[in-house]
Amino acid sequence: MAIDSKYQDDVDIILSHRHDLGADYWTTPDKRLGKGSPFSCIDSALMLLELGMETTDPILEAVADLFFSVWQKDGRFKITPSGGILPCHTAYAVNLMCRLGYVKDERIQTTLSYFLDTPWNDGGWRCNKFSFGRGPETEYSNPLPTLNILDAFRHSTFVNNEPKLDKALEFLLSHWTIRKPIGPCQYGMGSRFMQVEYPLWYYNLFQYVYVLSFYDKAKNDERFLEAFRTLQNKLVNGMVIVERNVPKLANLTFCKKGQPSELATKRYHEILANLS
């Protein structure tokens, strides 16, 4: 898909931030690839993909090279030069790399194998970092990293072909029933979750339904179908209305808060195709 001329201004705005952090491609000289959201290296690449930039574009190829430069032999990505390598960091990185078309690369296959070898006992994935203290709710996996990991796996041959992913799906489907904040980072399903957020990168109803719609186990589950109907009831004249967005993206037309989004609606049509 090529970039439609009506989105060129959005592309130009994203590109205008590529040196903000002191190095090219939205990062720092020491390769803090997740810093600067929503104009981090990860987020900017995801937005350009959403706007139709080809994965073979030199900009996105350079971004892929940056991520491969911080890939570790055990499959993890060290997207920050200091501190530990958290599973959520690797989840963000592998999800982007799969979207960039590298799912068959041996390094990405190693990363996917790493996740298959390291699920938490409830089937999802979690970090041993307790920013909000410890309690019974922190014994669960973290929903957003788990969703991002499943988003990466949907590009692979493991999709609908791996029991461990079914267990991860069951964890996320159970959250629809639990609703309360769970996991060390305490992701909940309150009023904020129910607001349609776009682009698809945070834990919200739209992202939840979109990713799960690629998995057969979810598509026939009443919990998923209830979430889908909740999303469907938010459409206006068949269009997805962006209910929540990052304020720094207010000048971008493709994801403007309170407005129908053609590209978000295109993602919704993918959901429909998955369910047909």
CSV table of C-alpha atoms in Angstrom, one decimal:
chain,number,residue,atom,x,y,z
A,1,MET,CA,0.0,0.0,0.0
A,2,ALA,CA,1.4,3.4,-1.0
A,3,ILE,CA,0.9,6.6,1.0
A,4,ASP,CA,-2.3,8.4,0.0
A,5,SER,CA,-1.5,12.0,-0.9
A,6,LYS,CA,-4.1,13.2,1.7
A,7,TYR,CA,-1.9,11.8,4.5
A,8,GLN,CA,1.4,13.3,3.2
A,9,ASP,CA,1.1,16.1,5.8
A,10,ASP,CA,0.9,13.5,8.6
A,11,VAL,CA,3.9,11.7,7.2
A,12,ASP,CA,5.8,15.0,7.1
A,13,ILE,CA,4.9,15.8,10.7
A,14,ILE,CA,6.2,12.4,11.9
A,15,LEU,CA,9.4,12.8,9.9
A,16,SER,CA,10.0,16.3,11.3
A,17,HIS,CA,10.5,14.7,14.7
A,18,ARG,CA,13.1,12.1,13.6
A,19,HIS,CA,16.1,14.1,15.1
A,20,ASP,CA,14.4,15.3,18.3
A,21,LEU,CA,16.3,13.0,20.5
A,22,GLY,CA,19.8,13.8,19.2
A,23,ALA,CA,20.2,11.0,16.6
A,24,ASP,CA,18.4,10.0,13.4
A,25,TYR,CA,15.3,7.8,13.2
A,26,TRP,CA,13.6,9.1,16.4
A,27,THR,CA,16.2,7.8,18.8
A,28,THR,CA,19.1,8.9,21.0
A,29,PRO,CA,22.8,8.4,20.2
A,30,ASP,CA,22.9,5.5,22.6
A,31,LYS,CA,19.9,3.8,21.0
A,32,ARG,CA,17.0,4.3,23.4
A,33,LEU,CA,14.5,3.0,20.8
A,34,GLY,CA,11.5,3.3,23.0
A,35,LYS,CA,12.1,6.8,24.2
A,36,GLY,CA,10.1,9.8,23.1
A,37,SER,CA,6.6,8.4,22.7
A,38,PRO,CA,4.5,9.1,20.7
A,39,PHE,CA,7.4,10.0,18.4
A,40,SER,CA,9.7,7.3,19.6
A,41,CYS,CA,11.5,5.0,17.0
A,42,ILE,CA,8.9,2.3,17.6
A,43,ASP,CA,5.8,4.5,17.6
A,44,SER,CA,6.9,6.5,14.6
A,45,ALA,CA,7.6,3.4,12.5
A,46,LEU,CA,4.2,2.0,13.4
A,47,MET,CA,2.5,5.2,12.4
A,48,LEU,CA,4.3,5.3,9.1
A,49,LEU,CA,3.3,1.7,8.4
A,50,GLU,CA,-0.3,2.6,9.3
A,51,LEU,CA,-0.2,5.5,6.8
A,52,GLY,CA,0.9,3.2,4.0
A,53,MET,CA,4.7,3.5,3.9
A,54,GLU,CA,6.2,0.4,2.2
A,55,THR,CA,8.3,-1.8,4.4
A,56,THR,CA,11.0,-1.5,1.7
A,57,ASP,CA,11.2,2.3,2.2
A,58,PRO,CA,14.8,3.2,3.2
A,59,ILE,CA,13.5,4.9,6.4
A,60,LEU,CA,11.8,1.7,7.6
A,61,GLU,CA,14.8,-0.4,6.5
A,62,ALA,CA,17.0,1.8,8.6
A,63,VAL,CA,14.7,1.4,11.6
A,64,ALA,CA,14.8,-2.4,11.2
A,65,ASP,CA,18.6,-2.2,11.1
A,66,LEU,CA,18.5,-0.3,14.4
A,67,PHE,CA,16.4,-2.9,16.0
A,68,PHE,CA,18.6,-5.8,14.8
A,69,SER,CA,21.6,-4.0,16.2
A,70,VAL,CA,20.2,-4.3,19.7
A,71,TRP,CA,18.9,-7.9,19.2
A,72,GLN,CA,20.4,-10.4,21.7
A,73,LYS,CA,21.4,-14.0,20.9
A,74,ASP,CA,18.7,-15.3,23.3
A,75,GLY,CA,16.0,-13.5,21.2
A,76,ARG,CA,15.5,-10.5,23.4
A,77,PHE,CA,15.9,-6.8,22.3
A,78,LYS,CA,17.8,-4.4,24.4
A,79,ILE,CA,16.0,-1.2,23.4
A,80,THR,CA,17.5,0.8,26.3
A,81,PRO,CA,21.2,0.8,26.9
A,82,SER,CA,21.0,0.6,30.8
A,83,GLY,CA,18.9,-1.5,33.1
A,84,GLY,CA,17.3,-4.9,32.6
A,85,ILE,CA,15.7,-6.2,29.4
A,86,LEU,CA,12.0,-6.4,30.2
A,87,PRO,CA,9.7,-8.8,28.3
A,88,CYS,CA,7.5,-5.8,27.4
A,89,HIS,CA,10.4,-4.2,25.6
A,90,THR,CA,11.0,-7.3,23.5
A,91,ALA,CA,7.3,-7.6,22.9
A,92,TYR,CA,7.1,-4.1,21.4
A,93,ALA,CA,10.2,-4.8,19.3
A,94,VAL,CA,9.2,-8.1,17.9
A,95,ASN,CA,5.7,-6.9,17.1
A,96,LEU,CA,7.2,-4.0,15.0
A,97,MET,CA,9.7,-6.4,13.3
A,98,CYS,CA,6.9,-8.7,12.3
A,99,ARG,CA,4.9,-5.9,10.9
A,100,LEU,CA,8.0,-4.8,9.0
A,101,GLY,CA,8.0,-8.2,7.3
A,102,TYR,CA,10.9,-10.0,9.2
A,103,VAL,CA,8.9,-12.8,10.8
A,104,LYS,CA,10.8,-15.5,8.8
A,105,ASP,CA,14.2,-14.1,9.8
A,106,GLU,CA,16.1,-16.5,12.0
A,107,ARG,CA,16.6,-13.8,14.6
A,108,ILE,CA,12.8,-13.2,14.9
A,109,GLN,CA,12.1,-16.9,15.0
A,110,THR,CA,14.5,-17.1,17.9
A,111,THR,CA,12.6,-14.3,19.6
A,112,LEU,CA,9.3,-16.1,19.1
A,113,SER,CA,10.8,-19.3,20.5
A,114,TYR,CA,12.0,-17.3,23.5
A,115,PHE,CA,8.4,-16.2,24.2
A,116,LEU,CA,7.1,-19.8,23.8
A,117,ASP,CA,9.6,-20.9,26.4
A,118,THR,CA,8.8,-18.2,28.9
A,119,PRO,CA,5.1,-17.8,29.6
A,120,TRP,CA,3.9,-17.1,33.1
A,121,ASN,CA,1.8,-19.8,34.8
A,122,ASP,CA,-1.5,-18.3,33.6
A,123,GLY,CA,-0.4,-18.4,30.0
A,124,GLY,CA,0.5,-14.8,29.5
A,125,TRP,CA,3.7,-12.9,29.9
A,126,ARG,CA,4.9,-10.6,32.6
A,127,CYS,CA,7.8,-8.6,34.0
A,128,ASN,CA,9.3,-8.9,37.4
A,129,LYS,CA,8.9,-5.2,38.0
A,130,PHE,CA,6.4,-4.0,40.5
A,131,SER,CA,6.0,-0.2,40.0
A,132,PHE,CA,2.7,-0.1,41.9
A,133,GLY,CA,3.7,-2.5,44.8
A,134,ARG,CA,2.7,-6.1,45.2
A,135,GLY,CA,-0.7,-7.6,45.8
A,136,PRO,CA,-2.8,-10.5,44.7
A,137,GLU,CA,-3.5,-8.8,41.4
A,138,THR,CA,0.2,-8.7,40.5
A,139,GLU,CA,0.3,-12.5,40.4
A,140,TYR,CA,-1.3,-12.3,36.9
A,141,SER,CA,0.5,-11.7,33.7
A,142,ASN,CA,0.5,-8.2,32.1
A,143,PRO,CA,-2.3,-8.0,29.6
A,144,LEU,CA,-0.7,-5.4,27.2
A,145,PRO,CA,2.6,-7.2,26.6
A,146,THR,CA,0.6,-10.5,26.2
A,147,LEU,CA,-1.6,-8.8,23.6
A,148,ASN,CA,1.5,-7.4,21.8
A,149,ILE,CA,3.1,-10.8,21.7
A,150,LEU,CA,0.0,-12.4,20.3
A,151,ASP,CA,0.0,-9.5,17.7
A,152,ALA,CA,3.5,-10.6,16.7
A,153,PHE,CA,2.5,-14.3,16.6
A,154,ARG,CA,-0.4,-13.7,14.2
A,155,HIS,CA,2.1,-13.1,11.5
A,156,SER,CA,3.7,-16.5,12.0
A,157,THR,CA,3.0,-20.1,11.3
A,158,PHE,CA,2.3,-20.6,15.0
A,159,VAL,CA,-1.0,-18.7,14.8
A,160,ASN,CA,-3.9,-21.2,15.4
A,161,ASN,CA,-1.3,-23.9,15.6
A,162,GLU,CA,0.2,-23.7,19.1
A,163,PRO,CA,-1.4,-24.7,22.4
A,164,LYS,CA,0.7,-22.2,24.3
A,165,LEU,CA,-0.9,-19.3,22.4
A,166,ASP,CA,-4.3,-20.8,23.2
A,167,LYS,CA,-3.5,-20.5,26.9
A,168,ALA,CA,-2.4,-16.9,26.4
A,169,LEU,CA,-5.7,-16.2,24.6
A,170,GLU,CA,-7.6,-17.7,27.5
A,171,PHE,CA,-5.7,-15.4,29.9
A,172,LEU,CA,-6.8,-12.3,27.9
A,173,LEU,CA,-10.4,-13.6,27.4
A,174,SER,CA,-10.6,-14.1,31.2
A,175,HIS,CA,-9.6,-10.5,31.7
A,176,TRP,CA,-12.9,-9.5,30.0
A,177,THR,CA,-14.6,-11.2,32.9
A,178,ILE,CA,-12.2,-10.1,35.6
A,179,ARG,CA,-12.1,-6.4,34.4
A,180,LYS,CA,-10.1,-5.2,37.4
A,181,PRO,CA,-6.5,-4.0,37.0
A,182,ILE,CA,-4.2,-7.0,37.0
A,183,GLY,CA,-0.5,-7.8,36.4
A,184,PRO,CA,2.5,-6.0,37.9
A,185,CYS,CA,1.6,-3.0,35.7
A,186,GLN,CA,-2.1,-3.2,36.6
A,187,TYR,CA,-3.9,-3.1,33.3
A,188,GLY,CA,-7.6,-2.8,33.8
A,189,MET,CA,-10.8,-2.7,31.7
A,190,GLY,CA,-12.5,0.5,33.0
A,191,SER,CA,-13.9,3.5,31.2
A,192,ARG,CA,-10.5,4.3,29.6
A,193,PHE,CA,-10.1,0.9,28.2
A,194,MET,CA,-13.6,1.1,26.6
A,195,GLN,CA,-12.7,4.3,24.7
A,196,VAL,CA,-11.6,3.5,21.1
A,197,GLU,CA,-8.0,4.5,20.8
A,198,TYR,CA,-6.1,4.8,17.6
A,199,PRO,CA,-3.4,4.1,16.4
A,200,LEU,CA,-3.4,0.6,17.8
A,201,TRP,CA,-0.7,0.5,20.3
A,202,TYR,CA,-2.1,0.7,23.9
A,203,TYR,CA,-4.4,-1.6,25.8
A,204,ASN,CA,-8.0,-0.6,24.8
A,205,LEU,CA,-11.1,-2.2,23.3
A,206,PHE,CA,-10.1,-1.6,19.7
A,207,GLN,CA,-6.7,-3.2,20.0
A,208,TYR,CA,-8.0,-6.0,22.1
A,209,VAL,CA,-10.7,-7.0,19.6
A,210,TYR,CA,-8.4,-6.5,16.6
A,211,VAL,CA,-5.6,-8.8,17.7
A,212,LEU,CA,-7.9,-11.5,19.1
A,213,SER,CA,-9.9,-11.6,15.9
A,214,PHE,CA,-7.0,-13.4,14.2
A,215,TYR,CA,-7.3,-16.4,16.6
A,216,ASP,CA,-9.8,-19.1,16.1
A,217,LYS,CA,-10.0,-19.8,19.9
A,218,ALA,CA,-11.2,-16.2,20.5
A,219,LYS,CA,-13.5,-15.9,17.5
A,220,ASN,CA,-16.0,-18.5,18.8
A,221,ASP,CA,-15.8,-17.4,22.5
A,222,GLU,CA,-18.7,-15.4,23.9
A,223,ARG,CA,-16.4,-13.1,25.8
A,224,PHE,CA,-14.7,-12.0,22.6
A,225,LEU,CA,-18.0,-11.7,20.8
A,226,GLU,CA,-19.3,-9.5,23.6
A,227,ALA,CA,-16.2,-7.3,23.2
A,228,PHE,CA,-16.7,-7.2,19.5
A,229,ARG,CA,-20.4,-6.2,19.8
A,230,THR,CA,-19.3,-3.4,22.2
A,231,LEU,CA,-16.9,-2.1,19.6
A,232,GLN,CA,-19.5,-2.5,16.8
A,233,ASN,CA,-22.0,-0.4,18.8
A,234,LYS,CA,-19.6,2.5,18.8
A,235,LEU,CA,-19.5,2.9,15.0
A,236,VAL,CA,-21.2,5.9,13.5
A,237,ASN,CA,-22.4,5.4,9.9
A,238,GLY,CA,-20.1,2.4,9.7
A,239,MET,CA,-17.1,4.4,10.6
A,240,VAL,CA,-14.7,4.1,13.6
A,241,ILE,CA,-14.7,7.3,15.7
A,242,VAL,CA,-11.4,7.9,17.5
A,243,GLU,CA,-12.5,8.5,21.2
A,244,ARG,CA,-9.1,8.8,22.7
A,245,ASN,CA,-5.6,9.7,21.5
A,246,VAL,CA,-2.3,11.1,22.6
A,247,PRO,CA,-2.5,14.9,22.8
A,248,LYS,CA,0.8,15.3,20.9
A,249,LEU,CA,-0.8,13.7,17.9
A,250,ALA,CA,-3.6,16.3,17.7
A,251,ASN,CA,-2.3,17.7,14.4
A,252,LEU,CA,-2.4,14.4,12.6
A,253,THR,CA,-5.5,13.9,10.5
A,254,PHE,CA,-5.5,10.1,10.3
A,255,CYS,CA,-6.2,9.7,14.0
A,256,LYS,CA,-7.9,12.9,15.1
A,257,LYS,CA,-9.9,12.6,18.3
A,258,GLY,CA,-13.6,12.9,17.9
A,259,GLN,CA,-13.5,12.3,14.2
A,260,PRO,CA,-14.1,9.3,12.0
A,261,SER,CA,-10.9,7.7,10.8
A,262,GLU,CA,-10.8,5.9,7.4
A,263,LEU,CA,-7.6,4.0,8.4
A,264,ALA,CA,-9.1,2.9,11.7
A,265,THR,CA,-12.2,1.8,9.9
A,266,LYS,CA,-10.0,-0.2,7.5
A,267,ARG,CA,-8.7,-2.1,10.6
A,268,TYR,CA,-12.3,-2.7,11.7
A,269,HIS,CA,-13.0,-4.2,8.3
A,270,GLU,CA,-10.0,-6.6,8.9
A,271,ILE,CA,-11.8,-7.7,12.0
A,272,LEU,CA,-15.0,-8.4,10.0
A,273,ALA,CA,-13.0,-10.3,7.4
A,274,ASN,CA,-11.4,-12.4,10.2
A,275,LEU,CA,-14.9,-13.2,11.5
A,276,SER,CA,-16.5,-14.0,8.2
